[in-house]
Coordinates of C-alpha atoms in Angstrom, one line a residue:
Chain A
M803 CA 93.4 88.3 101.4
T804 CA 96.6 90.3 101.6
A805 CA 97.8 91.6 104.9
P806 CA 96.4 94.9 106.0
A807 CA 98.6 98.0 105.8
D808 CA 98.2 101.7 106.0
A809 CA 100.6 104.5 106.1
R810 CA 98.4 107.6 105.6
L811 CA 100.2 109.8 108.1
P812 CA 103.9 109.7 107.8
R813 CA 105.5 111.3 110.8
M814 CA 106.5 114.8 109.7
R815 CA 104.8 117.9 111.0
D816 CA 102.4 117.5 113.8
V817 CA 98.7 118.2 113.1
Y818 CA 96.3 119.6 115.6
L819 CA 92.5 120.1 115.8
A820 CA 92.4 123.8 116.2
G821 CA 88.7 124.1 116.4
T822 CA 85.4 122.3 115.9
G823 CA 81.9 123.1 115.0
L824 CA 78.7 121.1 115.1
A825 CA 75.0 121.3 114.2
C826 CA 73.1 118.2 115.1
A827 CA 69.7 117.2 116.6
L828 CA 70.9 118.3 120.0
G829 CA 71.6 121.9 118.9
L830 CA 72.9 124.2 116.3
D831 CA 76.2 124.7 117.9
L832 CA 78.4 122.8 120.4
P833 CA 77.4 124.6 123.6
A834 CA 73.8 124.0 122.8
S835 CA 74.5 120.4 121.9
V836 CA 76.4 119.7 125.1
D837 CA 73.7 121.5 127.1
A838 CA 71.0 119.4 125.6
L839 CA 73.0 116.2 126.3
R840 CA 73.4 117.3 129.9
R841 CA 69.6 117.7 130.1
G842 CA 69.0 114.1 128.8
G843 CA 69.1 114.6 125.0
V844 CA 66.3 114.7 122.4
R845 CA 64.1 112.2 120.6
P846 CA 64.1 111.4 116.9
M847 CA 61.2 112.5 114.8
P848 CA 59.2 110.2 112.5
L849 CA 59.9 110.8 108.8
S850 CA 57.5 109.3 106.3
V851 CA 59.2 108.5 103.0
A852 CA 56.4 106.6 101.3
E853 CA 52.9 105.4 102.2
G854 CA 53.2 103.0 105.1
H855 CA 57.0 103.6 105.4
A856 CA 58.1 106.0 108.2
W857 CA 61.3 105.8 110.3
P858 CA 62.6 107.9 113.1
V859 CA 65.3 110.5 112.2
Y860 CA 67.3 112.8 114.4
T861 CA 66.7 116.1 112.7
L862 CA 68.3 119.5 113.2
P863 CA 66.4 122.0 115.3
A864 CA 66.9 124.3 112.3
A865 CA 64.6 126.0 109.9
P866 CA 61.7 123.7 108.9
T867 CA 62.1 121.4 106.0
A868 CA 59.6 123.7 104.0
T869 CA 62.5 126.1 103.7
P870 CA 64.3 125.8 100.4
W871 CA 66.9 123.1 101.0
L872 CA 69.9 125.1 99.8
D873 CA 69.0 128.1 102.0
R874 CA 68.8 125.8 105.1
A875 CA 72.1 124.1 104.1
R876 CA 73.8 127.5 103.6
D877 CA 72.7 128.8 107.0
V878 CA 73.8 125.7 108.9
I879 CA 77.1 125.2 107.1
Q880 CA 78.2 128.9 107.5
R881 CA 77.3 128.7 111.2
V882 CA 79.2 125.5 111.8
A883 CA 82.3 126.6 109.8
L884 CA 82.3 129.9 111.7
E885 CA 82.2 128.0 115.0
S886 CA 85.3 125.9 114.1
G887 CA 87.4 129.1 113.7
A888 CA 88.5 128.1 110.2
L889 CA 86.9 131.2 108.7
A890 CA 89.4 133.3 110.7
T891 CA 92.2 131.9 108.6
A892 CA 93.2 133.1 105.1
R893 CA 90.8 130.5 103.7
T894 CA 93.4 129.4 101.2
G895 CA 94.0 125.9 102.7
P896 CA 92.3 122.8 101.4
L897 CA 88.5 122.4 102.0
F898 CA 87.2 118.9 102.2
V899 CA 83.5 118.3 101.9
A900 CA 82.6 114.8 103.1
S901 CA 79.1 113.4 102.4
S902 CA 77.3 110.4 101.3
S903 CA 74.3 112.3 100.1
H904 CA 75.7 115.7 99.0
D905 CA 72.8 117.9 97.8
V906 CA 70.4 115.1 97.0
G907 CA 67.8 116.9 99.2
H908 CA 68.0 119.9 96.9
R909 CA 67.7 117.7 93.8
E910 CA 64.6 116.0 95.2
Q911 CA 63.1 119.4 96.1
A912 CA 64.0 121.0 92.8
T913 CA 63.3 117.9 90.7
H914 CA 66.6 118.8 89.2
F915 CA 69.3 116.4 88.2
G916 CA 72.2 118.1 86.7
G917 CA 75.7 119.1 87.8
D918 CA 78.3 116.8 89.1
V919 CA 79.7 115.4 92.4
L920 CA 81.6 118.6 93.0
E921 CA 78.8 121.0 92.5
F922 CA 77.7 121.1 96.1
A923 CA 81.3 121.3 97.4
D924 CA 82.0 124.2 95.1
R925 CA 78.8 125.9 96.3
I926 CA 79.9 125.6 99.9
A927 CA 83.3 127.1 99.0
L928 CA 81.4 130.1 97.6
W929 CA 79.2 130.4 100.7
L930 CA 82.3 130.4 102.9
D931 CA 84.3 132.7 100.6
W932 CA 86.9 129.9 100.5
S933 CA 89.6 130.2 97.8
G934 CA 91.7 127.1 98.6
P935 CA 91.5 123.8 96.7
V936 CA 88.1 122.0 97.2
Y937 CA 87.8 118.2 97.4
A938 CA 84.7 116.1 97.7
V939 CA 85.1 112.8 99.6
S940 CA 82.4 110.2 99.3
T941 CA 83.2 106.9 101.1
A942 CA 79.7 106.5 102.6
C943 CA 79.8 106.5 106.4
T944 CA 83.6 106.9 106.6
S945 CA 83.6 110.0 104.4
S946 CA 84.5 112.6 107.0
M947 CA 87.1 110.3 108.6
N948 CA 88.8 109.8 105.3
A949 CA 88.6 113.6 104.7
L950 CA 90.3 114.1 108.0
L951 CA 93.1 111.7 107.2
S952 CA 93.6 113.3 103.8
A953 CA 93.7 116.8 105.2
A954 CA 96.1 115.8 107.9
A955 CA 98.4 114.2 105.3
L956 CA 98.6 117.5 103.4
L957 CA 99.4 119.4 106.6
R958 CA 101.9 116.9 107.8
Q959 CA 103.9 117.2 104.6
G960 CA 103.8 121.0 104.7
E961 CA 101.4 121.4 101.8
A962 CA 99.2 123.7 103.9
D963 CA 99.1 125.2 107.4
D964 CA 95.3 125.0 107.8
A965 CA 92.5 122.9 106.4
L966 CA 88.8 122.6 106.9
V967 CA 87.0 119.3 106.9
L968 CA 83.2 119.5 106.7
G969 CA 81.0 116.5 107.2
V970 CA 77.6 117.3 105.8
E971 CA 74.5 115.1 105.9
L972 CA 71.2 117.0 105.5
G973 CA 67.7 115.8 105.2
N974 CA 66.5 113.9 102.1
R975 CA 64.1 111.1 101.4
L976 CA 66.5 109.1 99.3
T977 CA 68.8 108.2 102.2
V978 CA 66.1 107.3 104.6
A979 CA 64.2 105.3 102.0
G980 CA 67.4 103.6 100.8
F981 CA 68.4 102.4 104.3
G982 CA 64.8 101.5 104.9
A983 CA 64.7 99.4 101.8
M984 CA 67.8 97.6 103.0
Q985 CA 66.0 96.8 106.3
L986 CA 68.8 98.5 108.3
L987 CA 66.7 101.0 110.3
A988 CA 65.3 100.6 113.8
P989 CA 61.5 101.3 114.1
E990 CA 61.8 103.4 117.2
S991 CA 65.3 104.1 118.7
A992 CA 69.0 103.4 118.3
E993 CA 70.4 101.2 121.0
P994 CA 74.1 100.6 120.4
C995 CA 75.1 97.3 122.0
G996 CA 71.6 97.1 123.4
A997 CA 69.9 93.8 124.2
E998 CA 67.0 94.6 121.9
R999 CA 68.8 96.6 119.3
K1000 CA 67.0 96.5 116.0
G1001 CA 69.1 98.7 113.7
L1002 CA 70.3 102.2 113.2
V1003 CA 68.5 105.6 113.4
L1004 CA 69.7 108.1 110.9
G1005 CA 70.6 111.7 111.9
E1006 CA 71.2 115.0 110.3
A1007 CA 74.5 116.7 111.1
V1008 CA 76.9 119.2 109.8
A1009 CA 80.3 119.1 111.5
A1010 CA 83.5 121.1 111.0
L1011 CA 87.0 120.2 112.0
H1012 CA 89.6 122.9 111.6
L1013 CA 93.0 121.3 111.3
S1014 CA 96.2 123.3 111.8
S1015 CA 99.9 122.9 112.1
T1016 CA 99.8 125.4 115.0
P1017 CA 99.9 123.5 118.4
A1018 CA 96.5 123.2 120.1
R1019 CA 95.1 121.0 122.8
W1020 CA 94.2 118.0 120.6
R1021 CA 96.9 116.5 118.4
L1022 CA 96.0 114.0 115.7
A1023 CA 98.4 111.3 116.7
G1024 CA 97.6 108.8 113.9
G1025 CA 94.9 107.1 111.9
A1026 CA 94.2 104.3 109.4
N1027 CA 91.7 103.5 106.7
V1028 CA 91.1 99.8 105.8
V1029 CA 88.7 98.8 103.1
D1030 CA 87.8 95.2 103.1
G1031 CA 85.1 94.3 100.5
R1032 CA 84.1 90.9 101.9
D1033 CA 81.0 92.5 103.4
P1034 CA 80.1 95.6 101.4
A1035 CA 77.4 96.6 103.8
G1036 CA 78.9 95.7 107.2
A1037 CA 81.8 95.3 109.6
V1038 CA 84.5 92.7 109.0
A1039 CA 86.3 91.7 112.2
D1040 CA 89.7 91.3 110.6
A1041 CA 89.4 94.7 109.1
V1042 CA 88.4 96.3 112.4
E1043 CA 91.4 94.7 114.0
A1044 CA 93.7 95.8 111.2
M1045 CA 92.3 99.3 111.4
C1046 CA 93.0 99.6 115.1
R1047 CA 96.5 98.1 114.9
A1048 CA 97.4 100.4 112.0
A1049 CA 96.1 103.5 113.7
L1050 CA 98.0 102.6 117.0
A1051 CA 101.2 101.9 115.1
Q1052 CA 100.9 105.2 113.3
S1053 CA 100.5 106.9 116.6
G1054 CA 103.4 105.0 118.2
L1055 CA 101.1 103.7 120.9
R1056 CA 100.2 100.4 122.5
P1057 CA 96.6 99.3 123.0
S1058 CA 97.0 99.9 126.8
D1059 CA 97.8 103.6 126.1
V1060 CA 94.2 104.2 124.8
G1061 CA 92.0 105.4 127.6
L1062 CA 88.7 105.7 125.7
V1063 CA 87.2 104.1 122.5
K1064 CA 84.4 105.7 120.5
P1065 CA 83.4 102.8 118.2
Q1066 CA 81.0 102.8 115.3
V1067 CA 78.3 100.7 117.2
S1068 CA 75.1 102.0 115.8
G1069 CA 72.6 99.5 117.1
S1070 CA 73.0 97.0 114.3
P1071 CA 72.2 93.5 115.5
A1072 CA 75.1 91.9 113.6
N1073 CA 77.6 94.6 113.1
D1074 CA 77.8 95.7 116.8
A1075 CA 78.7 92.2 117.8
V1076 CA 81.3 91.8 115.0
E1077 CA 82.9 95.1 116.0
V1078 CA 83.0 94.4 119.7
E1079 CA 84.5 91.0 119.1
A1080 CA 87.2 92.6 117.0
L1081 CA 87.9 95.4 119.5
R1082 CA 88.4 92.7 122.1
R1083 CA 91.1 91.1 120.0
V1084 CA 93.1 94.4 120.1
F1085 CA 92.2 95.7 123.6
S1086 CA 92.4 93.4 126.5
P1087 CA 90.6 94.5 128.6
L1088 CA 88.4 96.9 126.6
P1089 CA 89.0 100.5 127.6
P1090 CA 86.0 102.6 128.6
M1091 CA 83.7 103.1 125.6
V1092 CA 81.3 105.8 124.6
S1093 CA 78.6 106.1 121.8
F1094 CA 76.7 109.1 120.6
K1095 CA 74.4 107.2 118.1
A1096 CA 71.6 107.2 120.7
S1097 CA 72.0 110.9 121.1
I1098 CA 72.3 112.2 117.5
G1099 CA 71.7 109.2 115.3
H1100 CA 74.0 107.9 112.7
A1101 CA 75.0 110.9 110.5
L1102 CA 76.6 108.7 107.8
G1103 CA 79.3 110.6 106.0
A1104 CA 79.3 113.3 108.7
A1105 CA 79.3 110.9 111.6
G1106 CA 83.0 110.7 112.1
A1107 CA 83.5 114.5 112.3
A1108 CA 80.3 115.0 114.2
E1109 CA 81.1 112.4 116.9
I1110 CA 84.7 113.8 117.3
A1111 CA 83.4 117.3 117.7
L1112 CA 80.8 116.3 120.3
L1113 CA 83.1 114.0 122.1
L1114 CA 85.8 116.6 122.5
A1115 CA 83.2 119.2 123.6
C1116 CA 82.0 116.8 126.3
L1117 CA 85.5 116.1 127.5
E1118 CA 86.4 119.8 127.5
A1119 CA 83.1 120.7 129.4
G1120 CA 84.0 118.2 132.0
D1121 CA 80.9 118.8 134.1
G1122 CA 78.8 115.8 133.6
A1123 CA 78.0 116.4 130.0
W1124 CA 78.1 112.8 128.8
P1125 CA 75.7 110.5 127.0
Q1126 CA 73.7 108.2 129.3
T1127 CA 72.5 104.7 128.4
D1128 CA 68.7 104.3 129.1
Y1129 CA 68.2 100.8 127.7
P1130 CA 69.4 97.3 128.7
M1131 CA 72.7 96.3 127.3
D1132 CA 73.4 93.0 125.5
E1133 CA 75.0 90.9 128.2
A1134 CA 76.5 88.6 125.6
L1135 CA 78.6 91.5 124.3
Q1136 CA 80.0 92.2 127.8
V1137 CA 80.3 95.9 127.0
V1138 CA 79.7 98.8 129.3
L1139 CA 79.2 102.3 127.8
S1140 CA 81.0 104.5 130.3
P1141 CA 78.5 106.6 132.3
H1142 CA 81.1 109.5 132.6
A1143 CA 84.2 110.7 130.9
P1144 CA 87.3 108.7 132.0
R1145 CA 89.9 110.7 133.9
P1146 CA 92.7 111.1 133.4
L1147 CA 92.6 110.6 129.6
R1148 CA 95.6 111.1 127.3
H1149 CA 94.7 109.1 124.2
L1150 CA 91.4 108.2 122.6
L1151 CA 90.5 106.2 119.5
T1152 CA 87.5 107.0 117.5
S1153 CA 86.3 104.9 114.5
I1154 CA 83.6 104.6 111.9
I1155 CA 82.6 101.6 109.8
G1156 CA 80.5 102.0 106.7
F1157 CA 79.1 100.9 103.3
G1158 CA 81.8 99.8 100.9
G1159 CA 83.8 97.9 103.4
G1160 CA 85.3 101.1 104.9
H1161 CA 86.8 100.9 108.4
T1162 CA 88.5 104.1 109.5
A1163 CA 90.0 105.2 112.8
V1164 CA 91.9 108.2 114.2
V1165 CA 93.8 108.5 117.5
L1166 CA 93.7 111.8 119.3
E1167 CA 96.0 113.0 122.0
D1168 CA 95.0 115.4 124.7
G1169 CA 97.9 117.8 125.4
E1170 CA 96.2 118.7 128.7
G1171 CA 95.2 115.1 129.5
I1172 CA 98.5 114.2 131.2
T1173 CA 97.7 116.6 134.0
A1174 CA 93.9 116.1 134.1
Chain B
M1114 CA 94.8 113.3 83.8
S1115 CA 92.1 114.6 81.5
A1116 CA 88.8 114.6 83.4
P1117 CA 85.8 116.5 82.2
G1118 CA 85.9 119.9 83.7
G1119 CA 89.6 119.7 84.3
P1120 CA 92.6 120.6 82.1
R1121 CA 93.0 118.6 79.0
H1122 CA 96.2 117.5 77.5
E1123 CA 97.1 115.6 74.3
N1124 CA 99.2 113.3 76.5
P1125 CA 97.5 113.6 79.9
A1126 CA 99.6 111.0 81.7
G1127 CA 102.8 112.6 80.4
A1128 CA 101.7 116.1 81.2
V1129 CA 100.8 115.2 84.8
D1130 CA 104.0 113.2 85.1
A1131 CA 106.0 116.3 84.4
A1132 CA 104.4 117.9 87.4
H1133 CA 105.2 115.0 89.6
A1134 CA 108.8 114.2 88.8
A1135 CA 109.2 112.2 92.1
W1136 CA 106.8 109.6 90.9
Y1137 CA 106.9 107.4 87.8
T1138 CA 104.1 105.6 85.9
V1139 CA 104.4 101.8 85.8
A1140 CA 101.2 101.4 83.7
H1141 CA 98.6 103.7 82.3
T1142 CA 95.4 102.5 80.5
V1143 CA 92.2 104.0 79.2
V1144 CA 89.1 101.9 78.4
H1145 CA 85.9 103.1 76.9
P1146 CA 82.5 101.5 77.3
S1147 CA 82.1 101.8 73.5
E1148 CA 84.7 99.0 73.1
P1149 CA 82.8 95.9 71.9
G1150 CA 82.7 93.0 74.3
W1151 CA 84.4 94.7 77.2
R1152 CA 82.0 93.1 79.7
D1153 CA 82.7 89.7 78.4
Q1154 CA 86.5 90.4 78.6
L1155 CA 86.1 91.5 82.2
A1156 CA 84.1 88.4 83.1
A1157 CA 86.6 86.2 81.4
R1158 CA 89.5 87.9 83.3
L1159 CA 87.7 87.7 86.6
G1160 CA 86.4 84.2 86.1
Q1161 CA 82.8 85.4 86.7
R1162 CA 80.5 88.3 86.0
P1163 CA 80.6 91.0 88.6
R1164 CA 77.4 90.8 90.7
R1165 CA 75.4 93.5 92.4
I1166 CA 77.5 96.4 91.1
G1167 CA 76.3 99.1 88.7
P1168 CA 77.7 100.0 85.2
W1169 CA 80.0 102.7 86.6
A1170 CA 81.6 100.4 89.1
E1171 CA 81.9 97.6 86.4
L1172 CA 83.6 100.0 84.0
A1173 CA 86.0 101.0 86.8
L1174 CA 86.7 97.4 87.6
H1175 CA 87.5 96.7 84.0
G1176 CA 90.0 99.6 83.8
A1177 CA 91.7 98.8 87.1
R1178 CA 92.1 95.2 86.2
R1179 CA 93.6 96.0 82.8
C1180 CA 96.0 98.6 84.4
L1181 CA 97.3 96.1 86.9
D1182 CA 97.6 93.4 84.1
L1183 CA 99.7 96.0 82.2
A1184 CA 101.8 96.5 85.2
G1185 CA 102.3 92.8 85.6
E1186 CA 100.6 92.7 89.0
P1187 CA 98.0 90.1 89.8
T1188 CA 96.8 92.3 92.7
L1189 CA 97.9 95.4 94.6
P1190 CA 100.6 95.1 97.3
A1191 CA 99.2 95.4 100.8
G1192 CA 100.7 98.8 101.5
A1193 CA 99.6 100.4 98.2
C1194 CA 96.9 103.1 98.1
L1195 CA 93.8 103.0 95.9
R1196 CA 92.2 106.2 94.9
V1197 CA 89.3 106.8 92.6
A1198 CA 88.0 110.1 91.3
S1199 CA 85.0 111.0 89.2
L1200 CA 82.8 113.9 88.5
S1201 CA 79.8 111.9 87.4
A1202 CA 80.3 109.0 89.9
A1203 CA 77.3 106.6 89.7
S1204 CA 74.9 109.4 88.7
G1205 CA 72.7 107.0 86.7
A1206 CA 72.1 104.8 89.8
T1207 CA 71.4 107.9 91.9
Q1208 CA 68.9 109.2 89.4
A1209 CA 67.3 105.8 89.3
C1210 CA 67.0 105.8 93.1
I1211 CA 65.4 109.2 93.1
D1212 CA 62.9 108.1 90.5
Q1213 CA 62.1 104.9 92.5
C1214 CA 61.6 107.0 95.6
R1215 CA 58.9 109.1 93.9
S1216 CA 56.7 106.0 93.8
G1217 CA 57.8 104.2 97.0
L1218 CA 61.1 102.7 98.2
P1219 CA 64.1 102.4 96.1
M1220 CA 65.5 98.9 95.2
P1221 CA 68.2 98.0 97.8
F1222 CA 70.8 97.3 95.1
S1223 CA 70.0 100.5 93.3
F1224 CA 70.6 102.4 96.5
M1225 CA 73.9 100.7 97.2
Q1226 CA 75.0 101.2 93.6
S1227 CA 74.5 105.0 94.0
Q1228 CA 77.3 105.1 96.6
P1229 CA 80.8 105.4 95.1
S1230 CA 82.2 103.4 98.0
Q1231 CA 80.6 100.2 96.5
L1232 CA 83.3 100.4 93.9
L1233 CA 86.0 100.3 96.5
A1234 CA 84.4 97.2 98.0
A1235 CA 84.2 95.6 94.6
L1236 CA 87.8 96.3 93.8
S1237 CA 88.9 95.0 97.2
Q1238 CA 86.9 91.9 96.7
H1239 CA 88.0 91.1 93.1
L1240 CA 91.7 91.9 93.8
A1241 CA 91.5 89.9 97.1
W1242 CA 93.2 93.0 98.6
R1243 CA 92.6 94.9 101.8
G1244 CA 94.0 98.4 102.3
D1245 CA 93.6 102.1 102.1
A1246 CA 91.1 103.0 99.5
S1247 CA 89.1 106.2 99.0
F1248 CA 86.9 108.2 96.6
T1249 CA 88.1 111.8 96.4
V1250 CA 87.6 114.2 93.6
G1251 CA 88.5 117.8 92.9
R1252 CA 88.3 120.1 89.8
D1253 CA 92.1 120.0 89.2
P1254 CA 93.1 116.5 88.3
A1255 CA 96.8 117.3 89.1
A1256 CA 95.7 118.3 92.6
V1257 CA 93.8 115.1 93.0
R1258 CA 96.9 113.1 92.0
R1259 CA 99.1 115.2 94.2
L1260 CA 96.9 114.5 97.2
A1261 CA 96.9 110.8 96.4
E1262 CA 100.7 110.8 96.2
T1263 CA 100.9 112.6 99.5
E1264 CA 99.0 109.8 101.1
A1265 CA 100.7 106.9 99.5
G1266 CA 103.7 105.0 100.8
P1267 CA 106.5 103.1 99.2
Q1268 CA 104.2 100.5 97.6
G1269 CA 102.7 103.3 95.5
L1270 CA 99.3 104.0 94.2
L1271 CA 96.6 102.8 91.9
L1272 CA 94.7 105.9 90.7
G1273 CA 91.6 105.8 88.6
W1274 CA 89.4 108.5 87.0
V1275 CA 86.1 106.9 85.9
E1276 CA 83.2 108.7 84.3
E1277 CA 79.9 107.6 83.0
G1278 CA 77.7 109.5 80.6
E1279 CA 78.7 111.3 77.5
D1280 CA 82.5 111.2 78.1
A1281 CA 82.4 107.8 79.7
R1282 CA 85.8 106.2 80.2
S1283 CA 87.9 104.4 82.8
E1284 CA 91.4 105.7 83.0
W1285 CA 93.9 104.2 85.4
W1286 CA 97.5 104.8 86.5
R1287 CA 99.8 102.5 88.5
L1288 CA 102.2 104.9 90.1
M1289 CA 105.3 104.4 92.1
P1290 CA 107.5 106.8 94.1
A1291 CA 110.9 107.2 92.4

């Protein structure tokens, strides 16, 4: 293997997260989601995909699945984009639609199989009355993280002043059945780094990240994407390490500067252990860690954006809104998921690992954290 | 670039180059699945037949390998960027999965092959390369290339546009900043 390298974010203009939006199992917007988390969260619902094959899924508390798929998608996406504040811009910046499943749910429902990869993204642009360039990003679970890095690169180089990144994973049988066929799903619940973790639980989510060159509280300090194909379906320790080191280098930070890590850990028996081992190579000791997979499930291509939106909302709420661990942790991993938000906090690293050997991380800086 | 749905040019690489004067093309290649024996050529070049990847990814691999050979590079430099675009992506595998779902669970490899990211893993594996790779597509091929250049560093970019179906082809550029 050649040495890892990444230089996605040359230091030019600063890029900020001007606003976020989220619809997930916890709620159809961020205040509702944070409030549900504060009250102990929600449980996944069983979804049957074939006779004798049902798995739990964290589904949106939105219109029932009997609603035409596109109508439900339009309502949720418009709502989340509006919450992010991006619709208050001229809507001429780049729009990135990140997904692993796109509109497969519609194609299943309509028994229609036409169009192309961009058809859904173009439809979303119409729903949002968005006239800027439209891109579809599909790198499985890392999709919205890569979309974030791409959008940030455009803003940093002055190609645009605002951009909207949408992570979209909405209900369909194909994804659940596919992951089920690969024997990657837990039968009951997701237990990241848990002693009895049995796999991941999928989740629906639509997340919006409004990026801007105008200063805001959260600055995107850096990021890195490292693809390592040695394990096309799992984490590679060297790649996790390379991802972290590249993201820190891009941010001009040392490992000890990071006060919180939001890793991928989804409850996979093998991958959680590989990831934690690799994180320990970079961070010694490990900073406080947090996971939302047991709260909203693994939202695949939307996961990166969804978990960033929820994490920042929890940090900003600052009143005990934080995911709690209600299962025994794997003592062999020697990991503690922090029971509360660490204070003070200036820099955090959030990462996603996915199909196709993708390992992607971003580092965010809290402009208010220095005084917290 | 001359992707379906996008602008077409008699000399697509040249037309796009004119809009990106700060970059130059080290190598450019187009391969079509109608070329006889291309799978055997790919297997001979790699020393083995690619396993567990679908026809779309295999065609992409063939084009990428040929482009790098044309550029005289056994693999990509560590700091290079890899970008793949497609309007069809692996639509055949996705359709097969949906069909399989109607009567039960899909085959695991069919499901994996429906994800464009599997191509990135295959390229990483066969090039023995680890780095920044992504699948991003837009209607305007010049904008796709512009975005890729924006993200790439001094080691340049390997950019591919790979389609299956009626207009199947695997077109690749090895690009370097001037």
